[in-house]
Amino acid sequence: IGMSVESMSLEANYRMDDELLFQQYVYALYDDVDKTDGSFLFDNRPATEYANTIVNDAFDAGILNTGCLAVKVLHVWMWIVHKLQLAVQQCDAGIPENYGAIDEAATLWESGLLFDMAEELGPRFGHKQIDGITYLNRQIIDRLKKAQVYHQDKTNSCQSKNALGGLRIIVKEIVSYMTAVLIQQLIFSMVDYPDSSSAQEDMVELMSFAVLPRIMGCGHEMMYDDLYDKLATRNFDKNSIPFATNAIHSHLNCLGLSCDDIGT
């Protein structure tokens, strides 16, 4: 994709400034305001660089497993969303030689970072394989292929403005299933994470950063604040698991998901 993982975060404010999901994460995660210019801050850094800040904090603390996972679920995940949104814009512009974002999104997902995570999580949640890959990967890959058709098919393609709405629906569904993978990782981190309590707190905090902004995006700021206090402040208590899992499941419909999409 021609850029470093760090650049995915540092350049996000310039490349994703008009993308709703990225701005939802920035708004959800900011914890202070720069009094000189009114911009949002996260951990004393620009909130638009939240992913890079979280990754660097983990590596600086020597928490390598958390830092490596943060690259997947923050940097790469949001960059795929960006490429999907860019694919819709490319389709709307209707200039075939400029197409390519959907292929980059597919490559980023399938290159092993998030694809492998979904493969590991699926069986833990009772998901069986469909044609050689686990359920969520199958939903994502099938829709990526459908999205690619819009840039290739001469009869039902981006050359027809009637096709644009269909592509938007496919992209929305891909992001929903990508979110389901993050939710699975958060639930696994709370319920079954095998390492020490300190390592579990680190992992729950990280996955809360990755998942909870989507809850706020559903318009439930009070629920977000409650979940954030219980999960994202390194104060994790296993007694919070029933409340947290019920709260997440109650928002699945808003996220375009069902309980079956998460599994048990």
Steps between C-alpha positions, in 0.01 A plus 500: 500500500807722482512629860611397848266388776588813696400718205155339499436681827704817457344577160149394599390852582580610144372194315194422714391844615162460328443134595234451765632186668849640551357819650278292730811331640676833545200647682447191716862466610606860558565577868604867489492811283802699382428847640711666232292387202202305639608170344436169674779321688547138602767423757655845437531435127268602214192279525518444125818302571331278761612178331867598490485623861352172627750289307798707617382492861484120488844463343656758733365299795646181357156347445585356160199270455261787565696734274499253211127436538440876515659535157244253364184622670567874486739591216419233244130464584426872455718519188291224342187701582665800337577300185140376486369856521751605235374218276150649517640842407693347210187325381303825519767681297479227236861520379611135456873572495470642852339187643704294742397582856277193529791277399718666764230445763478132407878464510521661843233269641628181339872560557486319831460771762124511558410198287705273727352654812150426371603142421622450856197661663229333292521151654508651851154645430354188342543615140558222252700534183322584175691395188828482688485816713316600813157668490599866538785474254262341251253789539775757454679331210178435308402866528845621403464291185156649433644848546776425252237408241370856504835611363514224239153408376411703193123456540463555875800715578610839623418630152136478612402739778224254594772263620647744753235435765568128480871553554432718803288222653775245440762726660275558802456125541876439475565753777232334715664159469843652560355648820373156599859371498600780739205419727602135510853599602367729774273230642780241482733743680246542780388139538777263393827692475761256636775732630540689827247750630729788399531370143126447488437858612729623222316293240151595620599867499636476145196320363274749675674777308432302182133415567335752731506800260262299284260487798517877535435522126162341571411809702536350847759721668396409856542129423833574335621692805395218733671234288810717461531540879467125553719377215737767369657641816713196596251437778347190347300282738361168378177581683442755222489231230121434503422872485754563223400207281129579538563865414698406189238250385225756548672722240559235234194598297626858480834366374334293228564174682313218674588277794576220252762722335690515830438143609497355849 
